[in-house]
Tab-separated table of N, CA and C in Angstrom:
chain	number	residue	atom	x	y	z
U	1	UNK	N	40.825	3.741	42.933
U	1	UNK	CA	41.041	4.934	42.159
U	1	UNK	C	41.272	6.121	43.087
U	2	UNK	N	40.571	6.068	44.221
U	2	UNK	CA	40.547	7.603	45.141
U	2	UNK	C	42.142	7.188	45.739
U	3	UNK	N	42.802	6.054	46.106
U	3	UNK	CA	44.377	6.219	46.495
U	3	UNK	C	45.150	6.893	45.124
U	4	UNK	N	44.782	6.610	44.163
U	4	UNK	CA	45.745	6.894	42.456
U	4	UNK	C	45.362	8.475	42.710
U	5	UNK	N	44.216	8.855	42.788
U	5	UNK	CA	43.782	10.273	42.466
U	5	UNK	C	44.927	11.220	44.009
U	6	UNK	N	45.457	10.494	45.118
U	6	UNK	CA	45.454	11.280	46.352
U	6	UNK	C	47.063	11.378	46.127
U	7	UNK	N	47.468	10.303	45.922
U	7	UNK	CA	48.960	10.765	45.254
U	7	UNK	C	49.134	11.684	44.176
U	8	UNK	N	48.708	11.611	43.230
U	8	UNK	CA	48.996	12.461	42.118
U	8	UNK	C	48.475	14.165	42.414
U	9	UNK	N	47.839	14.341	43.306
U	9	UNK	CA	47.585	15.566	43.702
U	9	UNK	C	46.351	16.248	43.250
U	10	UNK	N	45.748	17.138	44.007
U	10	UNK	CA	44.282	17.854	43.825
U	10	UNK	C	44.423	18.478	42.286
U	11	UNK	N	45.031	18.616	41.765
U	11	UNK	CA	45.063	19.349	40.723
U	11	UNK	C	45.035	18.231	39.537
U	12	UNK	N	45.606	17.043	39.580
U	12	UNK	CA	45.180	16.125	38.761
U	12	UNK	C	43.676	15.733	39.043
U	13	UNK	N	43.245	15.157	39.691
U	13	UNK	CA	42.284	14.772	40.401
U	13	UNK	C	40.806	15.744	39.883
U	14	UNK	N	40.835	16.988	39.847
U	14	UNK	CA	40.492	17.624	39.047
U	14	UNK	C	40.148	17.939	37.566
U	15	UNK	N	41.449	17.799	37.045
U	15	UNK	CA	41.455	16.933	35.773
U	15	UNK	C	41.310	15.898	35.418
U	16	UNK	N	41.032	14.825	36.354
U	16	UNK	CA	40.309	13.461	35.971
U	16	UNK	C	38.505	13.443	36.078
U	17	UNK	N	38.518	14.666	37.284
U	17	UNK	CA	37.499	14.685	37.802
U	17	UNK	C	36.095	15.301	36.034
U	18	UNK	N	36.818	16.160	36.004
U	18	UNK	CA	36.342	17.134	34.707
U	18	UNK	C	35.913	16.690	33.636
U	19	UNK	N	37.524	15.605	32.996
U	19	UNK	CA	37.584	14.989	31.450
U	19	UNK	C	36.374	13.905	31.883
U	20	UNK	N	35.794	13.242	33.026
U	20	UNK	CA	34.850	12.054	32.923
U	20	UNK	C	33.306	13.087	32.944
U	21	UNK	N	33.008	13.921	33.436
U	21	UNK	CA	31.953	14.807	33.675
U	21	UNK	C	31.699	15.442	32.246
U	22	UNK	N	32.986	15.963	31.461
U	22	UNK	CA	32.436	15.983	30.036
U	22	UNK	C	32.287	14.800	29.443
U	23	UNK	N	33.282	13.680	29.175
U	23	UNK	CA	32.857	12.604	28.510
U	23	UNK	C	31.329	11.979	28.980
U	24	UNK	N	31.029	11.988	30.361
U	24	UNK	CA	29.554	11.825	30.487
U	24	UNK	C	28.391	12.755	29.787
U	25	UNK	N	28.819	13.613	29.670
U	25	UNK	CA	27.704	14.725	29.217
U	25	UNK	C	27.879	14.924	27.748
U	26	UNK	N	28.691	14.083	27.095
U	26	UNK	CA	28.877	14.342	25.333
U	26	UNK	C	27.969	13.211	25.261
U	27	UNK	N	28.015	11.855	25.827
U	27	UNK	CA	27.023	10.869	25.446
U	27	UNK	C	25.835	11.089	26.066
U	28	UNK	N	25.287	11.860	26.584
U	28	UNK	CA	23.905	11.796	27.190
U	28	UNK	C	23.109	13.013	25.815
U	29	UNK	N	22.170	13.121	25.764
U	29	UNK	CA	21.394	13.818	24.661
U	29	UNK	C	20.414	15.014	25.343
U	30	UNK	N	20.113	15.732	24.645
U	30	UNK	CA	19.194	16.622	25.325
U	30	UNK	C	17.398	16.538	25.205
U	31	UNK	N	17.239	15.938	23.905
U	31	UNK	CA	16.426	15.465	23.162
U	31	UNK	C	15.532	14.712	24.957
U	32	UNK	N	14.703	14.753	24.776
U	32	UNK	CA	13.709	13.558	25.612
U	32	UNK	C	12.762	12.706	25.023
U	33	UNK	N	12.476	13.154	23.725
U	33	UNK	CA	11.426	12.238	23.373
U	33	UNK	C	12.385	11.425	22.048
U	34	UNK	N	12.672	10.012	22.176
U	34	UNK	CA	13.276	9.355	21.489
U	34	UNK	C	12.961	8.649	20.120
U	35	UNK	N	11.408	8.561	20.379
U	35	UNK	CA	10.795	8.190	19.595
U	35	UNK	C	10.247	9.009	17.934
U	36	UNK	N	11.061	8.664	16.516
U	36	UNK	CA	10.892	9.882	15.858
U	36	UNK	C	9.615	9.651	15.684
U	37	UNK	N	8.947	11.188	15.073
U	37	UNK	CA	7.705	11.200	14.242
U	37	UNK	C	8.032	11.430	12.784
U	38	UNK	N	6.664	10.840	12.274
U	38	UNK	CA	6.932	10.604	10.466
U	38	UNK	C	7.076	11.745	9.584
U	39	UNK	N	7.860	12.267	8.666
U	39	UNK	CA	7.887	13.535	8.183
U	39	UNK	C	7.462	13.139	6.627
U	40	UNK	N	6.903	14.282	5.994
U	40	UNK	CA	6.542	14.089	4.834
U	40	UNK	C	8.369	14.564	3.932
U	41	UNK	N	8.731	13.545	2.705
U	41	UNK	CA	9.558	14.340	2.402
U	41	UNK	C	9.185	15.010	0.839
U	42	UNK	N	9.725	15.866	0.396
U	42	UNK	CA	9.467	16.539	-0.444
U	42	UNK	C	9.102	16.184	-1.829
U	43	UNK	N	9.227	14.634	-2.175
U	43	UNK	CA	9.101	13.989	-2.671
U	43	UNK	C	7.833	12.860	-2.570
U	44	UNK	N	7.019	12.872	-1.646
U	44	UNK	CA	5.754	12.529	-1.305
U	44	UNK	C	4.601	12.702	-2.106
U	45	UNK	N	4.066	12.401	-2.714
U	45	UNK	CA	2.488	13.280	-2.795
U	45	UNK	C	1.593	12.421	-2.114
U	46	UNK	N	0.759	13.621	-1.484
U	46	UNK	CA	-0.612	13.647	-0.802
U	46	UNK	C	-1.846	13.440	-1.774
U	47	UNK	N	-1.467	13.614	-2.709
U	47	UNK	CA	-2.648	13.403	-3.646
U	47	UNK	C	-3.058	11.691	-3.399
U	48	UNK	N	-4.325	11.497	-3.643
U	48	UNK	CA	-5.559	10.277	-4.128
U	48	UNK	C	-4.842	9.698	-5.128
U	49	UNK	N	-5.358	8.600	-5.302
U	49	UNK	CA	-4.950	7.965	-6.997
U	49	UNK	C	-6.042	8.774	-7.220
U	50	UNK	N	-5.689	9.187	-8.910
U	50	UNK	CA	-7.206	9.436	-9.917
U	50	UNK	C	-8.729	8.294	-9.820
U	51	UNK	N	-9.537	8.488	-9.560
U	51	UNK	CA	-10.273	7.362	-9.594
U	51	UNK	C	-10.815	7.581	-11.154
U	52	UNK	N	-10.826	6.295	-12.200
U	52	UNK	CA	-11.727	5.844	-12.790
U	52	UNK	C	-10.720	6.125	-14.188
U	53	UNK	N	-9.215	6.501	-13.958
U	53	UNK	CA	-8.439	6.991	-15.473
U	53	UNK	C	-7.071	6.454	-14.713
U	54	UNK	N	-6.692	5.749	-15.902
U	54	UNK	CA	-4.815	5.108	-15.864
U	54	UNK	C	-4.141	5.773	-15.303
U	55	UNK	N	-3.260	5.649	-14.126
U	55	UNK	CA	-2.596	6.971	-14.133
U	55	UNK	C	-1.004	5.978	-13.540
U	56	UNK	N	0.296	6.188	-14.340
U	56	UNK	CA	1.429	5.555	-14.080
U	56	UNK	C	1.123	4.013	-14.247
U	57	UNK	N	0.307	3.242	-14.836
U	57	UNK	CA	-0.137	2.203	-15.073
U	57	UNK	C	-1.250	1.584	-13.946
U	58	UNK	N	-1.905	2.227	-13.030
U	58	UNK	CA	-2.575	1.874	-11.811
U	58	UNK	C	-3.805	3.006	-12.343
U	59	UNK	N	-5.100	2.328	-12.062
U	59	UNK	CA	-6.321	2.530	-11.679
U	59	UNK	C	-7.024	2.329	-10.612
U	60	UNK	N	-7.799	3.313	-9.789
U	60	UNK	CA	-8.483	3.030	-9.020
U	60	UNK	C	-10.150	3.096	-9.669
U	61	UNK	N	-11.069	1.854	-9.228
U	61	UNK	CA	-12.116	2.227	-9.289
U	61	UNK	C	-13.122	2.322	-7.900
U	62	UNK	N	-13.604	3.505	-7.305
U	62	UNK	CA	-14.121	3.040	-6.425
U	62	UNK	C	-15.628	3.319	-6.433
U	63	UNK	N	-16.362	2.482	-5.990
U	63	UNK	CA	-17.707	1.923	-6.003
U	63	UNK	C	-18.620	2.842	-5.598
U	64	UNK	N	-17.808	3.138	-4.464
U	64	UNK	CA	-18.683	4.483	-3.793
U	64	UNK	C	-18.472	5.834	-4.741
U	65	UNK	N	-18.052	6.041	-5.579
U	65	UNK	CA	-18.173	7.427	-6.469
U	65	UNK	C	-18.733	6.827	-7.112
U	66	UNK	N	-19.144	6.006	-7.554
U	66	UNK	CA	-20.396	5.485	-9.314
U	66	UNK	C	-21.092	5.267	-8.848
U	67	UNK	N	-22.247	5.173	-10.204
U	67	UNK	CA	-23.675	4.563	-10.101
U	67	UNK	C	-23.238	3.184	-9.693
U	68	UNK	N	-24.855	2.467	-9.390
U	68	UNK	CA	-24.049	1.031	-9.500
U	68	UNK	C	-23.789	0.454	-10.684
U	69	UNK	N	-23.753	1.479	-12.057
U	69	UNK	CA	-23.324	0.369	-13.225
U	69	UNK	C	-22.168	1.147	-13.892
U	70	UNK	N	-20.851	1.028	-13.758
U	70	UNK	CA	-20.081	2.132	-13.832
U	70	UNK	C	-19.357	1.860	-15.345
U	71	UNK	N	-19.639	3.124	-16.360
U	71	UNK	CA	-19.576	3.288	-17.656
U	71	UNK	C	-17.839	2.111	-17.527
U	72	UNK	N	-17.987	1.966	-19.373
U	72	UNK	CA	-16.872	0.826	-19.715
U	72	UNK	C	-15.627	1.790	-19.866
U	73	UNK	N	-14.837	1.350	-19.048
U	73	UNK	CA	-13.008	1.838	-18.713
U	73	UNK	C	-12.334	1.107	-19.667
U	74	UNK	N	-11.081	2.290	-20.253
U	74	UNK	CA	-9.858	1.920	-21.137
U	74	UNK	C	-8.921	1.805	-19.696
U	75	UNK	N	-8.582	0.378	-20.392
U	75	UNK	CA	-8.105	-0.087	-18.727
U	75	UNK	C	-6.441	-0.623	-19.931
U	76	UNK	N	-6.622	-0.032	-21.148
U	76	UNK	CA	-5.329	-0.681	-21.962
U	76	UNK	C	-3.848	-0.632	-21.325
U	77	UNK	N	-3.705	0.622	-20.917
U	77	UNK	CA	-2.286	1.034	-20.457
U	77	UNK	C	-2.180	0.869	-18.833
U	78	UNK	N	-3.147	0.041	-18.618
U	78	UNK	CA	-3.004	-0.095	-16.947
U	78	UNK	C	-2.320	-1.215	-16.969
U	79	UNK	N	-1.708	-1.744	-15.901
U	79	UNK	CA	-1.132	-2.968	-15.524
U	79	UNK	C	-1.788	-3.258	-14.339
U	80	UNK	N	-2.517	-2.700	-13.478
U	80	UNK	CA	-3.349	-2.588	-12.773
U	80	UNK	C	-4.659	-2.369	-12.186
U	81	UNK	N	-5.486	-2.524	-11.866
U	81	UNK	CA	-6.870	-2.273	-11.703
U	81	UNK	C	-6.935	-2.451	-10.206
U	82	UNK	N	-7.528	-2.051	-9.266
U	82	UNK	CA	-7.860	-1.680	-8.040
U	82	UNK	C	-9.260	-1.330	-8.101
U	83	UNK	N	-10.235	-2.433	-7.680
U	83	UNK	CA	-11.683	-1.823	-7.934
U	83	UNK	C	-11.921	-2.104	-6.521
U	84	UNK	N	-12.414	-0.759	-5.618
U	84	UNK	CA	-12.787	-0.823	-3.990
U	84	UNK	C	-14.506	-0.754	-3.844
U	85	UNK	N	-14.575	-1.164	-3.135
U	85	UNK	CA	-16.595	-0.602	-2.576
U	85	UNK	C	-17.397	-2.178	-3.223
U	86	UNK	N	-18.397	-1.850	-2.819
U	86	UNK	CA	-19.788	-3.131	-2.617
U	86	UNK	C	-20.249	-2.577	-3.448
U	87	UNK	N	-21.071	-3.810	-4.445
U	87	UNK	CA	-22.327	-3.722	-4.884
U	87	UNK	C	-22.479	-3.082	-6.091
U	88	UNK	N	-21.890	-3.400	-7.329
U	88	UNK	CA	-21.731	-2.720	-9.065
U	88	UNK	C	-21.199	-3.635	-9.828
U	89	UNK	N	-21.287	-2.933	-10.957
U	89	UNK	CA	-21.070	-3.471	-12.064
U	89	UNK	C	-20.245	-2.799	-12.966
U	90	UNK	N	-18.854	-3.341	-13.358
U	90	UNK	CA	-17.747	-2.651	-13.823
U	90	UNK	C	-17.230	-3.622	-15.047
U	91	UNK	N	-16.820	-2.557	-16.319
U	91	UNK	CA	-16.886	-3.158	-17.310
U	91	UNK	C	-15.282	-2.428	-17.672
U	92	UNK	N	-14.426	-3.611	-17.653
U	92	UNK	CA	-13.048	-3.474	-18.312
U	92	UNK	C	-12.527	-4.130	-19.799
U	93	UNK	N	-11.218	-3.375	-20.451
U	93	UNK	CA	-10.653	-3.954	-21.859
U	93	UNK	C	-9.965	-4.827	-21.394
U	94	UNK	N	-8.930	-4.808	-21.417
U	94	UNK	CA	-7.801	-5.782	-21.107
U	94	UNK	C	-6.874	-4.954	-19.434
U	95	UNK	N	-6.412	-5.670	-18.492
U	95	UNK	CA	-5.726	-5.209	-17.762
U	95	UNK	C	-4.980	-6.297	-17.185
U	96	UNK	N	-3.870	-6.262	-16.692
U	96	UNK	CA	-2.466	-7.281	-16.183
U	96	UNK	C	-3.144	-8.096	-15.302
U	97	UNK	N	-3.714	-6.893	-13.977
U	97	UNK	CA	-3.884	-7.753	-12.632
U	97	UNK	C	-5.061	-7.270	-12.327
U	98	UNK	N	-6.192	-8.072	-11.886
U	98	UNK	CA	-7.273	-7.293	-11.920
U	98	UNK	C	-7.736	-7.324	-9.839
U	99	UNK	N	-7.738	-6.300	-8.996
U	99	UNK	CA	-7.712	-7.052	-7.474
U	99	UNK	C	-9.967	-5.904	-7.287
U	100	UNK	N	-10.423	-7.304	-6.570
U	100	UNK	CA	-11.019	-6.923	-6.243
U	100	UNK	C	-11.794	-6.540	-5.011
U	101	UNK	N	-11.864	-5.683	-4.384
U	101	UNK	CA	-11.787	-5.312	-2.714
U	101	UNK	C	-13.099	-4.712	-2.689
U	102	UNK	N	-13.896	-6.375	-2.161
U	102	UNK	CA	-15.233	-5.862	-1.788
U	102	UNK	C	-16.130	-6.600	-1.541
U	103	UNK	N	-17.346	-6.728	-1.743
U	103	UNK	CA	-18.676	-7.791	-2.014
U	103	UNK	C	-19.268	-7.179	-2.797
U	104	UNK	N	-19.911	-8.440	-3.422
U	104	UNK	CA	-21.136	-8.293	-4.407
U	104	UNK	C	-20.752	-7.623	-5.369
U	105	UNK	N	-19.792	-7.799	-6.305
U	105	UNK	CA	-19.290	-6.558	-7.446
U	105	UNK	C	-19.080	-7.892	-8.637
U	106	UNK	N	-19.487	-7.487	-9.692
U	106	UNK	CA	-19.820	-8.006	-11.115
U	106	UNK	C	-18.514	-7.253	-12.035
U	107	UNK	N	-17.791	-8.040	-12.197
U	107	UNK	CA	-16.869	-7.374	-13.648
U	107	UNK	C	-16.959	-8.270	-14.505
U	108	UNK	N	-16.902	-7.370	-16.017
U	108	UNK	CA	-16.598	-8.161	-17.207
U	108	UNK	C	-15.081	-7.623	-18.016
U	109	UNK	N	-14.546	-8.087	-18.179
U	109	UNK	CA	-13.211	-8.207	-18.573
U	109	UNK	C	-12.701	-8.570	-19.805
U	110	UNK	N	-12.287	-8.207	-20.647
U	110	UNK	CA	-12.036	-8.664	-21.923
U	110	UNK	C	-11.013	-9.828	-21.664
U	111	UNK	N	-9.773	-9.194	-20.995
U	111	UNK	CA	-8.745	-9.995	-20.991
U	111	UNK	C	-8.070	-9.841	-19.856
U	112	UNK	N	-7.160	-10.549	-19.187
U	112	UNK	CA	-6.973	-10.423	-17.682
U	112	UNK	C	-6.079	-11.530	-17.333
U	113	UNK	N	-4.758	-11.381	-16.680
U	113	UNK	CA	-3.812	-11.796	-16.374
U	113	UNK	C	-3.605	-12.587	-15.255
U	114	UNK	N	-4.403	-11.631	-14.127
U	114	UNK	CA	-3.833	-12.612	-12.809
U	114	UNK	C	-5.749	-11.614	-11.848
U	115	UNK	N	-6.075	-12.379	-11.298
U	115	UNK	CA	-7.500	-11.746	-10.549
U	115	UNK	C	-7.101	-12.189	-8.779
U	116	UNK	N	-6.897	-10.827	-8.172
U	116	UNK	CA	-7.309	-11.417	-6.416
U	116	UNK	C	-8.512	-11.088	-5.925
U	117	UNK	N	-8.882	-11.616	-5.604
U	117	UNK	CA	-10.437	-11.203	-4.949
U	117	UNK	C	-10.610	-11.126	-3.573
U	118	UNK	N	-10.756	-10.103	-2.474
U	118	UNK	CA	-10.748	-10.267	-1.318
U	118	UNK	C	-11.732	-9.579	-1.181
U	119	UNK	N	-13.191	-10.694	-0.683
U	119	UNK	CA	-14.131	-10.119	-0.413
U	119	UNK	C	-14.750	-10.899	-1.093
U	120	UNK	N	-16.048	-11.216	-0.628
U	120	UNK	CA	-17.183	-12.070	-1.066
U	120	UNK	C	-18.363	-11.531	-2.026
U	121	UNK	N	-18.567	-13.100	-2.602
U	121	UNK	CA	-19.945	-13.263	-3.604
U	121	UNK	C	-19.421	-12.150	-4.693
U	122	UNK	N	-18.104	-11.889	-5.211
U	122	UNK	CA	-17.485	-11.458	-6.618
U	122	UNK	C	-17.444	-12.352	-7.666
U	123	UNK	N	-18.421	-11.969	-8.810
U	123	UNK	CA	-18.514	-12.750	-10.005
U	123	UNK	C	-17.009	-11.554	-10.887
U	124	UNK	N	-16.143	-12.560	-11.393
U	124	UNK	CA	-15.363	-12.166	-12.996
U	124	UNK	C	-15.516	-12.981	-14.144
U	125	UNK	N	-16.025	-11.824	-15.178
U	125	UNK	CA	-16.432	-12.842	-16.320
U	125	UNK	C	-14.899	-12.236	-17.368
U	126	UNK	N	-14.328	-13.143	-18.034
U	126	UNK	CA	-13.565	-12.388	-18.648
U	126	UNK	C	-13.855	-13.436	-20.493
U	127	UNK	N	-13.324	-12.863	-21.159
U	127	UNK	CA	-13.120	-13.420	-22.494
U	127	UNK	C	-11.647	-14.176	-22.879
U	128	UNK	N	-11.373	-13.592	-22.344
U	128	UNK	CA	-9.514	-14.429	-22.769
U	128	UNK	C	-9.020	-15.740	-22.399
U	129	UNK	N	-7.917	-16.139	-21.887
U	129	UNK	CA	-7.445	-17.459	-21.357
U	129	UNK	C	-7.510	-17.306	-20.006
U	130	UNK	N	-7.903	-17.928	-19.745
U	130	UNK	CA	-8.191	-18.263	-17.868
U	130	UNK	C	-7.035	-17.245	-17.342
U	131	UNK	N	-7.291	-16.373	-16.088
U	131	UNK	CA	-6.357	-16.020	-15.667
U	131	UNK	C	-5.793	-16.730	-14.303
U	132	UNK	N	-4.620	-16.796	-14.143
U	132	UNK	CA	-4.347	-16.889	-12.388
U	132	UNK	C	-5.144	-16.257	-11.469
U	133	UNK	N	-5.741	-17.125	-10.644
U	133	UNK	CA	-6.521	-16.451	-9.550
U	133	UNK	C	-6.302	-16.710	-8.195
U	134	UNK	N	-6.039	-15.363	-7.317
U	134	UNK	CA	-6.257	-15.545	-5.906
U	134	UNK	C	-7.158	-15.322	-4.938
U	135	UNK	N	-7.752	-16.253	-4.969
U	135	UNK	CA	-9.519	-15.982	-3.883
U	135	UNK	C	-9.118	-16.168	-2.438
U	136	UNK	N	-9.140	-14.711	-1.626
U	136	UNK	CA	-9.008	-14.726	-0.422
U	136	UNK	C	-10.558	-14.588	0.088
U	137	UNK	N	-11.605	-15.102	-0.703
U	137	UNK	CA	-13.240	-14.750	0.064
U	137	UNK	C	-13.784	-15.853	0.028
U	138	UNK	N	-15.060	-16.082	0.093
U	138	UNK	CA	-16.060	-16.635	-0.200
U	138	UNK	C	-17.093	-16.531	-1.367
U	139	UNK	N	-17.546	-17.755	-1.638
U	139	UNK	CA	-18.525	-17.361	-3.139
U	139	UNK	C	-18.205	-16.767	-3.887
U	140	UNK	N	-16.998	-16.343	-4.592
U	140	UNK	CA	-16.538	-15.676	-5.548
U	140	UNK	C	-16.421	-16.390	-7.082
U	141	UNK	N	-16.593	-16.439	-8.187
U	141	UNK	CA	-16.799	-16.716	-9.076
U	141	UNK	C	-15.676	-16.349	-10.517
U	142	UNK	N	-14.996	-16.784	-11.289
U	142	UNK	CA	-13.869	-16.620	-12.335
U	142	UNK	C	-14.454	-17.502	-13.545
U	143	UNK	N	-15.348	-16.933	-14.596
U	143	UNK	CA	-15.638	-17.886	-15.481
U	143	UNK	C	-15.397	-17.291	-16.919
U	144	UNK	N	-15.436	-18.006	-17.778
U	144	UNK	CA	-14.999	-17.218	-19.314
U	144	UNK	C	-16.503	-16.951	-20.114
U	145	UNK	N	-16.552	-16.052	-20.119
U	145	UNK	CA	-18.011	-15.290	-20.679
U	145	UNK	C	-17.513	-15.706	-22.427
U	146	UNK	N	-18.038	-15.749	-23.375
U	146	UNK	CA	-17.966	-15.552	-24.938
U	146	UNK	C	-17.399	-14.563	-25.160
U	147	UNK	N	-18.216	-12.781	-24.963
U	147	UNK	CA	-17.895	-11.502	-24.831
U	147	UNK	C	-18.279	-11.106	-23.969
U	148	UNK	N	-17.364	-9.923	-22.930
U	148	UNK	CA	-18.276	-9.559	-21.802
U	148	UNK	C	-19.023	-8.528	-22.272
U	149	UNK	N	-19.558	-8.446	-21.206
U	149	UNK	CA	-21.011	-7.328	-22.076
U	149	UNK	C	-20.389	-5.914	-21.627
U	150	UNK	N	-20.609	-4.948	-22.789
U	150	UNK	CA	-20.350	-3.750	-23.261
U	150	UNK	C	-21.340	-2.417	-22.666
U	151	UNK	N	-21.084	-1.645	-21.744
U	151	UNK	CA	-21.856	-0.540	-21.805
U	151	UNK	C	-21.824	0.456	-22.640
């Protein structure tokens, strides 16, 4: 290339020299840190689920805000139930999917679709037709009560 550049003269050479020094410097970035960070977009909410009321068909119940015997939930318009925390006793109507994330927690259930249980020694008593169950614990329990009991 330096014989091509010595014929054609300093003034080309220049202009070859230039057009590669910008084309290098249009692909290089100024930026140094490449890695993005997470942005909230305006469309986000920061809000909690509601604990203990339907909200978009999802309930949270969590263990640690109740007594350990936590009053009987209209769980009708949920398709969901999310009950978190150790150690209570939770009394539902009917709900789709019932997941339970914890130990030692007692539900009675009217009616109930599909139960995961992750987390040990969880008794579900429900009244209806057996539901699908996924037991990711130990000692966990799925049996059909007559009626579950009513607070």
């Amino acid at each position: 290339m330096v014989g091509l550049l010595r014929r054609r003269g300093p003034a080309s050479a220049a202009l070859v020299a230039t057009t590669m020094i910008l084309t290098l410097a249009a692909c290089s970035s100024a930026e140094t840190d490449a890695t993005p960070s997470p942005t909230v977009s305006s469309t986000a909410s920061l809000d909690a689920a509601p604990v203990g009321s339907c909200d978009d068909g999802f309930m949270l119940v969590d263990l640690g805000a109740t007594d350990d015997v936590a009053p009987s939930l209209d769980t009708s318009s949920c398709d969901l139930v999310s009950i978190v925390g150790s150690t209570g006793t939770v009394v539902l109507d009917e709900v789709s999917t019932l997941v339970v994330e914890g130990s030692d927690v007692t539900v009675s259930v009217q009616d109930v679709g599909t139960v995961q249980l992750a987390g040990d020694r969880n008794t579900v008593h429900h009244a209806g037709e057996a539901p699908a169950v996924d037991d990711q614990g130990q000692a966990n329990s799925v049996s059909t009560a007559a009626e579950p009991a009513a607070e």
